[in-house]
PDB file of C-alpha atoms and ligand atoms in Angstrom:
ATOM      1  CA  UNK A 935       3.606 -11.646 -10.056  1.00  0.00           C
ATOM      2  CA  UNK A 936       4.765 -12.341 -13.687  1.00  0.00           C
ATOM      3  CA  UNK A 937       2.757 -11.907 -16.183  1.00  0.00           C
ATOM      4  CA  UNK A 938       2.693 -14.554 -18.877  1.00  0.00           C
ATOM      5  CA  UNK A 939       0.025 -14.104 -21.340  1.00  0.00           C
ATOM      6  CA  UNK A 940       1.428 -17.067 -23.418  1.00  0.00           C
ATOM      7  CA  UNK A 941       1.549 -19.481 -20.878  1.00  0.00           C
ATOM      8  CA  UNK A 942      -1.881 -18.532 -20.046  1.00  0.00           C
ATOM      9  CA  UNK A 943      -2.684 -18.834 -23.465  1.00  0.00           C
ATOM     10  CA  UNK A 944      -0.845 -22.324 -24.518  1.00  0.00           C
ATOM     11  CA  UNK A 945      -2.830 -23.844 -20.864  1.00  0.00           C
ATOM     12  CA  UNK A 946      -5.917 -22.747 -22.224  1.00  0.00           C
ATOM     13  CA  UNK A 947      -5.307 -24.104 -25.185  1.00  0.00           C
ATOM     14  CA  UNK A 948      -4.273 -27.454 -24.494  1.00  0.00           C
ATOM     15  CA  UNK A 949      -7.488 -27.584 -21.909  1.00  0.00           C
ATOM     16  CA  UNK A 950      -9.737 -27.217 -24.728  1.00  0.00           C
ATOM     17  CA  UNK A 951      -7.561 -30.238 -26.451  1.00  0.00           C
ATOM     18  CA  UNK A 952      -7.930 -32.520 -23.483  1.00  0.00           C
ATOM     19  CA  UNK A 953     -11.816 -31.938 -22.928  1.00  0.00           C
ATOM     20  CA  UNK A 954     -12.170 -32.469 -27.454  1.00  0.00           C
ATOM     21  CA  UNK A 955      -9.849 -35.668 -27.059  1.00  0.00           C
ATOM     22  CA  UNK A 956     -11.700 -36.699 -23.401  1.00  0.00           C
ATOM     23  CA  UNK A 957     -15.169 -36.079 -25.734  1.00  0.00           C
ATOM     24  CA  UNK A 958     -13.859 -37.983 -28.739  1.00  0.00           C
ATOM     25  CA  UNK A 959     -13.177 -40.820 -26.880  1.00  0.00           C
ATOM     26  CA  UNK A 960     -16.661 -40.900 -25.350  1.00  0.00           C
ATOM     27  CA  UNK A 961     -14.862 -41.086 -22.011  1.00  0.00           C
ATOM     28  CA  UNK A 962     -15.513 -39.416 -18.590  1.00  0.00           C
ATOM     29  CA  UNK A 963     -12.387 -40.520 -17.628  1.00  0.00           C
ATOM     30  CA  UNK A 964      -9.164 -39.045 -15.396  1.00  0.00           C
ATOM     31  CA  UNK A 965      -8.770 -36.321 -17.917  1.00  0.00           C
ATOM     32  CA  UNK A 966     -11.721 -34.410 -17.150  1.00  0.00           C
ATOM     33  CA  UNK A 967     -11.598 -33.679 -13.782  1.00  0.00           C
ATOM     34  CA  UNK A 968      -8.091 -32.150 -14.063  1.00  0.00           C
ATOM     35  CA  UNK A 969      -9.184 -28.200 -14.588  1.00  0.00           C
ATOM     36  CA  UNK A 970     -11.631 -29.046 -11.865  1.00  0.00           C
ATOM     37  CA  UNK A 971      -8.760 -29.801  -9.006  1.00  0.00           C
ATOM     38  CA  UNK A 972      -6.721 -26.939 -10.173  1.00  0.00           C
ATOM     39  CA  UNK A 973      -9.230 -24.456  -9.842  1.00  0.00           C
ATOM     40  CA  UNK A 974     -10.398 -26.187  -6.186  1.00  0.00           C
ATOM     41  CA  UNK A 975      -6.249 -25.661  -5.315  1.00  0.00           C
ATOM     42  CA  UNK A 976      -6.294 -22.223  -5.933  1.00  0.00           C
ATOM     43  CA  UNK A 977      -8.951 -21.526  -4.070  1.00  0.00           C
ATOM     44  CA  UNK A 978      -8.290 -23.250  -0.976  1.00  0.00           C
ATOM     45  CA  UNK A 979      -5.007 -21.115  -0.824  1.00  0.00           C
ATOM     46  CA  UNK A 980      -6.668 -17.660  -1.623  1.00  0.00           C
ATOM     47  CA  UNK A 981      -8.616 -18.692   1.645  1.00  0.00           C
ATOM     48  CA  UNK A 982      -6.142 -19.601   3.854  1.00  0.00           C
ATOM     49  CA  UNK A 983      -3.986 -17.025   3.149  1.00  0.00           C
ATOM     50  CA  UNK A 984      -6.669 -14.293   4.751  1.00  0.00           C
ATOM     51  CA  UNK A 985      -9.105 -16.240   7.159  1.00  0.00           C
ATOM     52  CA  UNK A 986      -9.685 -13.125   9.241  1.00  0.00           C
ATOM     53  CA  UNK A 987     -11.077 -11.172   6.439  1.00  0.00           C
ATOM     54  CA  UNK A 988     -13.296 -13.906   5.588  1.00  0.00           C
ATOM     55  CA  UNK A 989     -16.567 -12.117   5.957  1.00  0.00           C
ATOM     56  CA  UNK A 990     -15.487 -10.264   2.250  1.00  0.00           C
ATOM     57  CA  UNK A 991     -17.620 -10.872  -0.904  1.00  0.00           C
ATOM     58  CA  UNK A 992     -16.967 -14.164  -2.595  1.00  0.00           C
ATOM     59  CA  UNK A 993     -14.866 -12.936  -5.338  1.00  0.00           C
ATOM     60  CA  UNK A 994     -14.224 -13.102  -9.089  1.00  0.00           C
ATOM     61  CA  UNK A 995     -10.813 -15.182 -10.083  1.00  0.00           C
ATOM     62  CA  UNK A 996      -8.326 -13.069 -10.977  1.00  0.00           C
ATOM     63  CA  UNK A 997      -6.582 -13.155 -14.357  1.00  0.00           C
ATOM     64  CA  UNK A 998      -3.736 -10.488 -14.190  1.00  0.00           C
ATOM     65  CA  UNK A 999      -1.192 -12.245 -12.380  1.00  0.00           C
ATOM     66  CA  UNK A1000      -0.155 -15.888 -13.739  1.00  0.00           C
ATOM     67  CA  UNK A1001       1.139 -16.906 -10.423  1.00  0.00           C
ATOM     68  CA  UNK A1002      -1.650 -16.032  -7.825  1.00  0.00           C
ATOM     69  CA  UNK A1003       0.952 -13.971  -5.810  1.00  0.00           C
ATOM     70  CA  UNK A1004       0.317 -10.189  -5.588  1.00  0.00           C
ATOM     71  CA  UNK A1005       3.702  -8.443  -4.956  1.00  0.00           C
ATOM     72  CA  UNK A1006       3.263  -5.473  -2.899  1.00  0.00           C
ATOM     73  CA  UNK A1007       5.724  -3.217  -1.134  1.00  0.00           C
ATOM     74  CA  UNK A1008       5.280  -1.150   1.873  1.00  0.00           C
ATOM     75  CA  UNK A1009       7.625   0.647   4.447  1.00  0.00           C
ATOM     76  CA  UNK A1010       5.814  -0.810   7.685  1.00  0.00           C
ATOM     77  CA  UNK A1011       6.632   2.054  10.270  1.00  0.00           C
ATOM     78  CA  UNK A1012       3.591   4.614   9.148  1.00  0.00           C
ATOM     79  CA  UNK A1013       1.340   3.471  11.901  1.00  0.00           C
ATOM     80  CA  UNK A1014      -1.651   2.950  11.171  1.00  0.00           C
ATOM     81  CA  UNK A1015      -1.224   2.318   7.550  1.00  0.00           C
ATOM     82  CA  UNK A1016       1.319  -0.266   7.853  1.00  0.00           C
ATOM     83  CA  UNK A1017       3.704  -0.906  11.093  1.00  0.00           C
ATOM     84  CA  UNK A1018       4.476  -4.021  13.478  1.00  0.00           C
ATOM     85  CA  UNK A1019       2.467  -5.573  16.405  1.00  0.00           C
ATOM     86  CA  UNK A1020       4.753  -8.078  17.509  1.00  0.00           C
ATOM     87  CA  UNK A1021       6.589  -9.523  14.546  1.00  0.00           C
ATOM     88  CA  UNK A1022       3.172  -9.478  12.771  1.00  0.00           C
ATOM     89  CA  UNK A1023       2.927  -6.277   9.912  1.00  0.00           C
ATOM     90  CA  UNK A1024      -0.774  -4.817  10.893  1.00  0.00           C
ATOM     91  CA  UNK A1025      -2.450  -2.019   9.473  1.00  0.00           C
ATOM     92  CA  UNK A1026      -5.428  -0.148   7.091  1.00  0.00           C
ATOM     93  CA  UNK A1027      -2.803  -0.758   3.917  1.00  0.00           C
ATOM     94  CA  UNK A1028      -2.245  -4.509   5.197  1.00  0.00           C
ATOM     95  CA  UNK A1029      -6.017  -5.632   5.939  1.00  0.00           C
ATOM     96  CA  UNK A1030      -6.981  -3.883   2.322  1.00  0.00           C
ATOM     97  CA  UNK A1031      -3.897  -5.590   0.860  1.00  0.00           C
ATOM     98  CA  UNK A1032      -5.762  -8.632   1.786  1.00  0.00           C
ATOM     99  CA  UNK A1033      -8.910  -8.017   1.269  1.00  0.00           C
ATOM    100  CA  UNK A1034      -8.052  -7.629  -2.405  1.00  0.00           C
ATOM    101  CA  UNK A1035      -6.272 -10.344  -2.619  1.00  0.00           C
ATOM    102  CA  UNK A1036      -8.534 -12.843  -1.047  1.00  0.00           C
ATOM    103  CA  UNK A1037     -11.530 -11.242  -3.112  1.00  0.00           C
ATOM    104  CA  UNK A1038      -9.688 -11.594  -6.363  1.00  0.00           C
ATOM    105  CA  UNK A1039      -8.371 -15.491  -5.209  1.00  0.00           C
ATOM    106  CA  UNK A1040      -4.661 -14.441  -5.438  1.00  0.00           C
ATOM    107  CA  UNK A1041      -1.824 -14.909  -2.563  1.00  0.00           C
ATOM    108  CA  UNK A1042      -0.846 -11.683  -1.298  1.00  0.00           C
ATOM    109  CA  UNK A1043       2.780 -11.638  -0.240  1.00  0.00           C
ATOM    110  CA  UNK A1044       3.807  -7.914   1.145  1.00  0.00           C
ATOM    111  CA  UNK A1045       7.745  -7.010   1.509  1.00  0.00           C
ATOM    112  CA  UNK A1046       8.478  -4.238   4.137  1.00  0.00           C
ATOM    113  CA  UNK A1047      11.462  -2.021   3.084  1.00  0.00           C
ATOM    114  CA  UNK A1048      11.975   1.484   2.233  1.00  0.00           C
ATOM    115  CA  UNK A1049       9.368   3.888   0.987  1.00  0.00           C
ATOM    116  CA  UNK A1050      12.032   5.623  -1.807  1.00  0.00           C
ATOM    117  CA  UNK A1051      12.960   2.193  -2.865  1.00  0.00           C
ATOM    118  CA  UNK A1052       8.672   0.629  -3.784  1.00  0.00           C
ATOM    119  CA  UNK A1053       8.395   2.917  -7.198  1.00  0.00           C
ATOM    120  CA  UNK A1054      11.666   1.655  -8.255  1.00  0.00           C
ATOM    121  CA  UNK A1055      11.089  -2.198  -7.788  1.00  0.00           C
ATOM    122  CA  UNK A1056       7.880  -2.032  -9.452  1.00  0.00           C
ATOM    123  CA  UNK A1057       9.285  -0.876 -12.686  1.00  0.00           C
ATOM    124  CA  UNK A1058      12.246  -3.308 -12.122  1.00  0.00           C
ATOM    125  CA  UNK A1059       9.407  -5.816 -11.778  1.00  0.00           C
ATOM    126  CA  UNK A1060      10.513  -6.896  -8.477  1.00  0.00           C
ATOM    127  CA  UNK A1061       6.816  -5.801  -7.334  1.00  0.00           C
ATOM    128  CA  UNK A1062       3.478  -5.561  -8.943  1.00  0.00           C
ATOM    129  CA  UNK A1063       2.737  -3.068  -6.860  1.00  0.00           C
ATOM    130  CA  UNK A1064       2.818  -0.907  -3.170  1.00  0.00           C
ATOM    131  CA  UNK A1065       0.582   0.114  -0.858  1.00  0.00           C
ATOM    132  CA  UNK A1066       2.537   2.348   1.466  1.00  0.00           C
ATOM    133  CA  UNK A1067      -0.345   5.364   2.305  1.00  0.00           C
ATOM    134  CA  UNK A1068       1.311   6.408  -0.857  1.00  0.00           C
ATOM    135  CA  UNK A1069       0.057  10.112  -2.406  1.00  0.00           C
ATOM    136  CA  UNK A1070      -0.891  10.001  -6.136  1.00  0.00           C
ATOM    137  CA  UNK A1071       1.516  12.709  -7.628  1.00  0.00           C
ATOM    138  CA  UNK A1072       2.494  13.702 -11.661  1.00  0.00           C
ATOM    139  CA  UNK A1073       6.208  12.668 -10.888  1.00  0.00           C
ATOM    140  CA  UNK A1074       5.090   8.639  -9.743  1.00  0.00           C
ATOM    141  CA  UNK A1075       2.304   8.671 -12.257  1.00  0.00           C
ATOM    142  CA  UNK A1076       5.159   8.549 -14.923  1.00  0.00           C
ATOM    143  CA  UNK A1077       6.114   5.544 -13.442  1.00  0.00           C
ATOM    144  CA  UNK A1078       2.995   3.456 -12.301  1.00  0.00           C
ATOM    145  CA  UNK A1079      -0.227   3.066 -12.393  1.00  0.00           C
ATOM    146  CA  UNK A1080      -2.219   4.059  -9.485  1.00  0.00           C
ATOM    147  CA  UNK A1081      -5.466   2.328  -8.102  1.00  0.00           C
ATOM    148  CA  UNK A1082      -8.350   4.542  -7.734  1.00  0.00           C
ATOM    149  CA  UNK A1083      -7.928   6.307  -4.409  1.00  0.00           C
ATOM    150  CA  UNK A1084      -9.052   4.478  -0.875  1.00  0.00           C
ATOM    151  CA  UNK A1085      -8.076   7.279   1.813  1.00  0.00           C
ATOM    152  CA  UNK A1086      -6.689  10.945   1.967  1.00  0.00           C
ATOM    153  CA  UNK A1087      -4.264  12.645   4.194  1.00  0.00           C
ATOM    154  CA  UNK A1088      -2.685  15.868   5.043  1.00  0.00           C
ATOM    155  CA  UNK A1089       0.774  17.086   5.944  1.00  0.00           C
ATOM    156  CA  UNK A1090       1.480  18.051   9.731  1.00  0.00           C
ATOM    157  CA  UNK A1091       3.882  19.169  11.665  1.00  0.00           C
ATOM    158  CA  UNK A1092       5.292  17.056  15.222  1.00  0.00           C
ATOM    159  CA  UNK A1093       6.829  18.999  17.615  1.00  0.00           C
ATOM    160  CA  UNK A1094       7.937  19.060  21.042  1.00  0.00           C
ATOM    161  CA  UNK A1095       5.476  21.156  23.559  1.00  0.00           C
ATOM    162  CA  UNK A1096       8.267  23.214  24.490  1.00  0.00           C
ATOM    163  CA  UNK A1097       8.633  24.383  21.052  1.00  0.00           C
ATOM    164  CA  UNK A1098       8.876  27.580  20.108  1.00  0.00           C
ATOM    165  CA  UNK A1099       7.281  26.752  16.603  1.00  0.00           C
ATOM    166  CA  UNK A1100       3.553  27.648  16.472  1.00  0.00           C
ATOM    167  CA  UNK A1101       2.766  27.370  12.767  1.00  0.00           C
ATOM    168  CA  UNK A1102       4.175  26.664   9.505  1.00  0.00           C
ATOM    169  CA  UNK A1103       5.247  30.253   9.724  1.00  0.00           C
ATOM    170  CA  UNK A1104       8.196  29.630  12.391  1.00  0.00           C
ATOM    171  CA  UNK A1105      10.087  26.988   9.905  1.00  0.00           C
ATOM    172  CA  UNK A1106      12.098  29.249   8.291  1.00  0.00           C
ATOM    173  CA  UNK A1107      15.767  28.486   9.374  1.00  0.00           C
ATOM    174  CA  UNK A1108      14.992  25.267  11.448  1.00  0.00           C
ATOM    175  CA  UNK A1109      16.021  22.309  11.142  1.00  0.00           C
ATOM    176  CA  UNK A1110      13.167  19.874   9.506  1.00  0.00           C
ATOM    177  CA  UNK A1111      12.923  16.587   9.582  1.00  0.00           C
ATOM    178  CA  UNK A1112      11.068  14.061   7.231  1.00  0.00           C
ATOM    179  CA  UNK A1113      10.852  10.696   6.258  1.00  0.00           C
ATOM    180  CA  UNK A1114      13.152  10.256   2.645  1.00  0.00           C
ATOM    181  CA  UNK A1115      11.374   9.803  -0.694  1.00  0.00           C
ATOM    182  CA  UNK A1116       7.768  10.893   0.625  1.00  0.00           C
ATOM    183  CA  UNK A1117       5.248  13.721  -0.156  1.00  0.00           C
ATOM    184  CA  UNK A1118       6.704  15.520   3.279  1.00  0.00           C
ATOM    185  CA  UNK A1119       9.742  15.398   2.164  1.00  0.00           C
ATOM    186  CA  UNK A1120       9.414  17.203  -0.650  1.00  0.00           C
ATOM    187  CA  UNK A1121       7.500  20.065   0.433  1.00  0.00           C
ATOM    188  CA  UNK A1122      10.152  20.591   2.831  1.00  0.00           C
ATOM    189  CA  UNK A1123      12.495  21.350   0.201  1.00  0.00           C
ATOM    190  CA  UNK A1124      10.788  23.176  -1.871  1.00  0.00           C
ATOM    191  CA  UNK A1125       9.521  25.731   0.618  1.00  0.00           C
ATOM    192  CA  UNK A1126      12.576  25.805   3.092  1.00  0.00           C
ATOM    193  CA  UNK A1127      15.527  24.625   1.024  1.00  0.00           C
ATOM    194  CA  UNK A1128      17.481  21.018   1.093  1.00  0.00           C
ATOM    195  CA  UNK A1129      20.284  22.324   3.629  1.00  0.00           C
ATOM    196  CA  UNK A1130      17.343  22.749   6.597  1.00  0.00           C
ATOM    197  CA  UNK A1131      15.687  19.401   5.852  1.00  0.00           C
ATOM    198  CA  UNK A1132      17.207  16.186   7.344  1.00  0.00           C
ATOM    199  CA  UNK A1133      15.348  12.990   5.594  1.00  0.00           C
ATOM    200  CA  UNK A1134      15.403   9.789   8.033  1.00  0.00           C
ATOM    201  CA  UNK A1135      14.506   5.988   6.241  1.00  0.00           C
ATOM    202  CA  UNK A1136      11.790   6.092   8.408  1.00  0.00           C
ATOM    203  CA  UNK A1137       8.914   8.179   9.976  1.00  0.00           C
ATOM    204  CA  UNK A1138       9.616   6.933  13.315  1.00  0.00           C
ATOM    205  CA  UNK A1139      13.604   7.745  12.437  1.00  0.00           C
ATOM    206  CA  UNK A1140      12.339  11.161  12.379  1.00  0.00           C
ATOM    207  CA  UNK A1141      10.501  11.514  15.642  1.00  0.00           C
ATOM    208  CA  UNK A1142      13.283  10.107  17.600  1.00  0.00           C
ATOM    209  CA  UNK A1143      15.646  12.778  16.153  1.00  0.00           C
ATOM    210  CA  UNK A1144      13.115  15.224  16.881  1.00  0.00           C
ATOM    211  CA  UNK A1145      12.449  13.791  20.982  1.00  0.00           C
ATOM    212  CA  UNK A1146      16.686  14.050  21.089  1.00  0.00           C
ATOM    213  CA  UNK A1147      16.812  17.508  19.643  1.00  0.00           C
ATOM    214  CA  UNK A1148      18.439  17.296  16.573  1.00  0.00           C
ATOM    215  CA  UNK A1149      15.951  18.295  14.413  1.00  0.00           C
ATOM    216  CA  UNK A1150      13.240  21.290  15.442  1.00  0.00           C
ATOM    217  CA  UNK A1151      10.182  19.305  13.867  1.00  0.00           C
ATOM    218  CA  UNK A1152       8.862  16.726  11.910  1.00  0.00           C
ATOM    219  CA  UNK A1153       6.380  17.098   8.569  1.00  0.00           C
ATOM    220  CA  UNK A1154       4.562  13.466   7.972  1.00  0.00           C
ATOM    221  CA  UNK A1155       1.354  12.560   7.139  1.00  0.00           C
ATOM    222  CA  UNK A1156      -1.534  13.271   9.443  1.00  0.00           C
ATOM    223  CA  UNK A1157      -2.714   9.900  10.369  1.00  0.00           C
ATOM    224  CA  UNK A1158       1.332   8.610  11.605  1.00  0.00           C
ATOM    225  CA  UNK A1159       1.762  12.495  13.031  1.00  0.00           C
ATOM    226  CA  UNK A1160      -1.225  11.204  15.115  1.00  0.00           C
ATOM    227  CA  UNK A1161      -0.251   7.858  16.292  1.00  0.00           C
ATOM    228  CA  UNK A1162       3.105   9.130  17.353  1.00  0.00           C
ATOM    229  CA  UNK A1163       1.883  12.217  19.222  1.00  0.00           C
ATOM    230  CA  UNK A1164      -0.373   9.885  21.135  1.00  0.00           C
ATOM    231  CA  UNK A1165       2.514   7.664  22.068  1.00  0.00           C
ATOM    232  CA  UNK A1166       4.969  10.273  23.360  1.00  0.00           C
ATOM    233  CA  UNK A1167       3.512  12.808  25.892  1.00  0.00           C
ATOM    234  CA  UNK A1168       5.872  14.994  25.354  1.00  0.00           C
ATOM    235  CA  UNK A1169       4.661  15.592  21.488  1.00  0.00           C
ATOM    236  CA  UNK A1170       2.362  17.550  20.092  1.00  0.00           C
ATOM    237  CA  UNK A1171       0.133  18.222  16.305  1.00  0.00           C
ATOM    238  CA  UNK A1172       0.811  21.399  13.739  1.00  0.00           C
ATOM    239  CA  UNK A1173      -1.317  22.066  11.179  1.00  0.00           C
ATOM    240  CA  UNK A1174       0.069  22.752   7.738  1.00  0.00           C
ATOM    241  CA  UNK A1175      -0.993  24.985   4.562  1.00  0.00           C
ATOM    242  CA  UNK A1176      -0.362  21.679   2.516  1.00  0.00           C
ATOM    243  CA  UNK A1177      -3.420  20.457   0.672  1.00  0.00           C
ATOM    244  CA  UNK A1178      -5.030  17.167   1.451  1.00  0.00           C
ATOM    245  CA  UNK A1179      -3.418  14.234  -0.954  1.00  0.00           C
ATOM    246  CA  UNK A1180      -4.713  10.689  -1.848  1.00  0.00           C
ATOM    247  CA  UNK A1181      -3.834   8.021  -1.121  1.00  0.00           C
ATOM    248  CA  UNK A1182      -3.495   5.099  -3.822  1.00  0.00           C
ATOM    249  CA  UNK A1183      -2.151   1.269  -4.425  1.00  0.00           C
ATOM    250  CA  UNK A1184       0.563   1.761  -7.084  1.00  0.00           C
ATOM    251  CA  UNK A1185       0.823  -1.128  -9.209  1.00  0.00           C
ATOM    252  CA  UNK A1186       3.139  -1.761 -12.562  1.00  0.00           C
ATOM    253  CA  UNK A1187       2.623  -0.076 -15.564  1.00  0.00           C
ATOM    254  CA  UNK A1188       3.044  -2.885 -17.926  1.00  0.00           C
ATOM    255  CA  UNK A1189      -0.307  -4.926 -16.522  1.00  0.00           C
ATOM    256  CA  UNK A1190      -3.195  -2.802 -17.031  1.00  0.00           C
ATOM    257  CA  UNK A1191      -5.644  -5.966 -15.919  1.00  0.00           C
ATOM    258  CA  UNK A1192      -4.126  -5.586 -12.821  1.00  0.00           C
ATOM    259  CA  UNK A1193      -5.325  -2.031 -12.320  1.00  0.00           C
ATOM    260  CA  UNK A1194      -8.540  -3.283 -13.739  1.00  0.00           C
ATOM    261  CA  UNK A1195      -9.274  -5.632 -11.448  1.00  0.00           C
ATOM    262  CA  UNK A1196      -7.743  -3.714  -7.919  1.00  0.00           C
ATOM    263  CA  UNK A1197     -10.151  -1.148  -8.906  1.00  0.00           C
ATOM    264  CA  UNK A1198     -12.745  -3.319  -9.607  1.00  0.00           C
ATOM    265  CA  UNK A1199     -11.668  -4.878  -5.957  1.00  0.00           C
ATOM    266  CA  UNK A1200     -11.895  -1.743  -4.611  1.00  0.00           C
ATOM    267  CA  UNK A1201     -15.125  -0.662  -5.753  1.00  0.00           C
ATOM    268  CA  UNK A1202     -16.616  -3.418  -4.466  1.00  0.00           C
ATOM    269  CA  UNK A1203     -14.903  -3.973  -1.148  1.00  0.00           C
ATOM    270  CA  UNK A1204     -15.672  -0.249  -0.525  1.00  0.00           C
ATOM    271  CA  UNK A1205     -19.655  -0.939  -1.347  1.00  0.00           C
ATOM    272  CA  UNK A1206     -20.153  -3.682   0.890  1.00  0.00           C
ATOM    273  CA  UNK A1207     -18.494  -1.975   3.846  1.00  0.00           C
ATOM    274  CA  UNK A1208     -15.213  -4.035   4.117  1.00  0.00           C
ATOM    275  CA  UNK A1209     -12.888  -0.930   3.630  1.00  0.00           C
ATOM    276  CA  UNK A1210     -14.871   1.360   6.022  1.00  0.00           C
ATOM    277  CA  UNK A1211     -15.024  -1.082   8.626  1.00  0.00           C
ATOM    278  CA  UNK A1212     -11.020  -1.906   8.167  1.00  0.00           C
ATOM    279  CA  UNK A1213     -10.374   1.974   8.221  1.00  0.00           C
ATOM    280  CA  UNK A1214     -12.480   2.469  11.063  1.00  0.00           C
ATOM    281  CA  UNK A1215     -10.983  -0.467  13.007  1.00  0.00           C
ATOM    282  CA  UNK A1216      -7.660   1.605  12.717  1.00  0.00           C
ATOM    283  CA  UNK A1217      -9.204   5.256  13.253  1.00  0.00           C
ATOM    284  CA  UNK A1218     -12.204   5.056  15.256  1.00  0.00           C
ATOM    285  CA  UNK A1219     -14.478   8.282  14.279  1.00  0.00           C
ATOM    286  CA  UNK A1220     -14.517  10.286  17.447  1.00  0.00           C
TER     287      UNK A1220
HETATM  288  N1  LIG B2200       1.985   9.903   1.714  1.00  0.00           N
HETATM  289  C1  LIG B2200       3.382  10.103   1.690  1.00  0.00           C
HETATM  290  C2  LIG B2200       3.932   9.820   0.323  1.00  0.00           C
HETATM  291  O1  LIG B2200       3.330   9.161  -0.457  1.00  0.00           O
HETATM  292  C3  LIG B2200       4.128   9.281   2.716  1.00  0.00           C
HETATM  293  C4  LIG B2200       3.930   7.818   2.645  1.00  0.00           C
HETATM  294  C5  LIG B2200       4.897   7.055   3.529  1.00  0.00           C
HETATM  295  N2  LIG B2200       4.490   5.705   3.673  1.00  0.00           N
HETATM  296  C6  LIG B2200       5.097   4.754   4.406  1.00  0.00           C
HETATM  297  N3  LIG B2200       4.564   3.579   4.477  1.00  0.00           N
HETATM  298  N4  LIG B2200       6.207   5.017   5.018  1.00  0.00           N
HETATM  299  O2  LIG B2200       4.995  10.236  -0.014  1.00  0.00           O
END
């Protein structure tokens, strides 16, 4: 993260002195082959860092972030965007995360914690950015930038098969559960009032309220309503009236290269198949 324009500037700077001095003296000394070895350094982490998506385009060197280390949050329990195999965090959000990373030769470093908290530590600078299957809406816009969009979802509804709820229609006066901070969440609201609408930390919270009966259903995105209704046979898939949202990387708002260059990432990744194939590997087309 960080981004230190003068520090980038002053280095530059005092590589241009070394190469005038190293050409003054006539020499072909030490001196030269210093930018060389940093640049070979850099590298040679970018790559380690992701050898499984090594089949990506050789990238460009990226100049937004001083450090090489792109910040990103997620909340990794919205399989198959983000959750856990093992200890490892797997996913569509992780394997892009990556793939961006390694083409633009940074480190990627993703934190897992709580969906409502990502916005805020990317304006506290904490992050440089989040990539959560998080919905482009006016209210985040005011706070960061988002990527150009790399998926879509919908709102559904989980519940039981006994369930006397049939449609969107039946919600009125039951209980409704959702994940806190997200899209879901705040349909819920709006259309059935904060007093029936029980937000959990996480999606999964949510469905394990709703297996134990203390909450009549559960609105979440499509592609985690899917995953969990496979898991549990005693689930089942609503359709909702909500209309289909997209899904972004939100990065800070005070590094506009950054943008630049994940959308650049983006475009490219998506052109030579690497997105399709990693969105595919998660949701096989039927
Ligand atoms: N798409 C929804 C939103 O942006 C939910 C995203 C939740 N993501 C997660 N990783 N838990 O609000």
């Amino acid at each position: 993260m960080k981004n230190k324009k003068t520090t980038k500037v002053l280095i530059s700077l005092m590589l241009i002195l070394a190469m005038l001095v190293s050409v003054a003296c006539g020499g072909n000394g030490a001196e030269d082959e210093t930018p060389e070895t940093d640049t070979v350094v850099e590298e040679a982490e970018a790559e380690e860092t992701d050898a499984d998506e090594s089949e990506s385009a050789a990238g460009l060197e990226g100049n937004a972030l001083d450090d090489g280390v792109l910040d990103l949050g997620t909340n990794a329990a919205f399989p198959p965007y983000e959750f856990y195999d093992g200890d490892q965090m797997v996913g569509i959000d992780i394997d892009i995360a990556k793939a961006i990373a390694d083409y633009l030769g940074y480190e990627v470093k993703i934190h897992d914690m709580e969906f409502s908290n990502i916005i805020a530590s990317i304006e506290s600078g904490k992050l440089d950015g989040g990539i959560a299957g998080m919905t482009v809406t006016a209210d985040r816009l005011e706070s960061v930038n988002f990527s150009n969009s790399y998926a879509t979802g919908i709102q559904s509804i989980i519940v039981t098969k006994d369930s006397e709820i049939g449609s969107i229609d039946d919600l009125e006066g039951k209980k409704i559960g959702t994940q806190f901070g997200t899209t879901g969440d705040m349909y819920a609201q709006d259309d059935f009032g904060i007093d029936n609408v029980q937000a959990f930390d996480k999606g999964a919270d949510a469905v394990v309220a709703l297996l134990a009966g203390n909450v009549d259903c559960v609105i979440i995105d499509s592609a985690p309503a899917q995953s969990f209704v496979e898991a549990d046979d005693n689930l089942q898939l609503l359709d909702t009236n909500y209309t289909e949202e997209d899904y972004a990387i939100a990065l800070t708002k005070d590094n506009d290269t950054l943008l630049e260059e994940v959308n650049y990432a983006l475009e490219v990744l998506t052109d030579d198949g690497t997105i399709p194939a990693i969105i595919e590997k998660y949701i096989p087309a039927k």
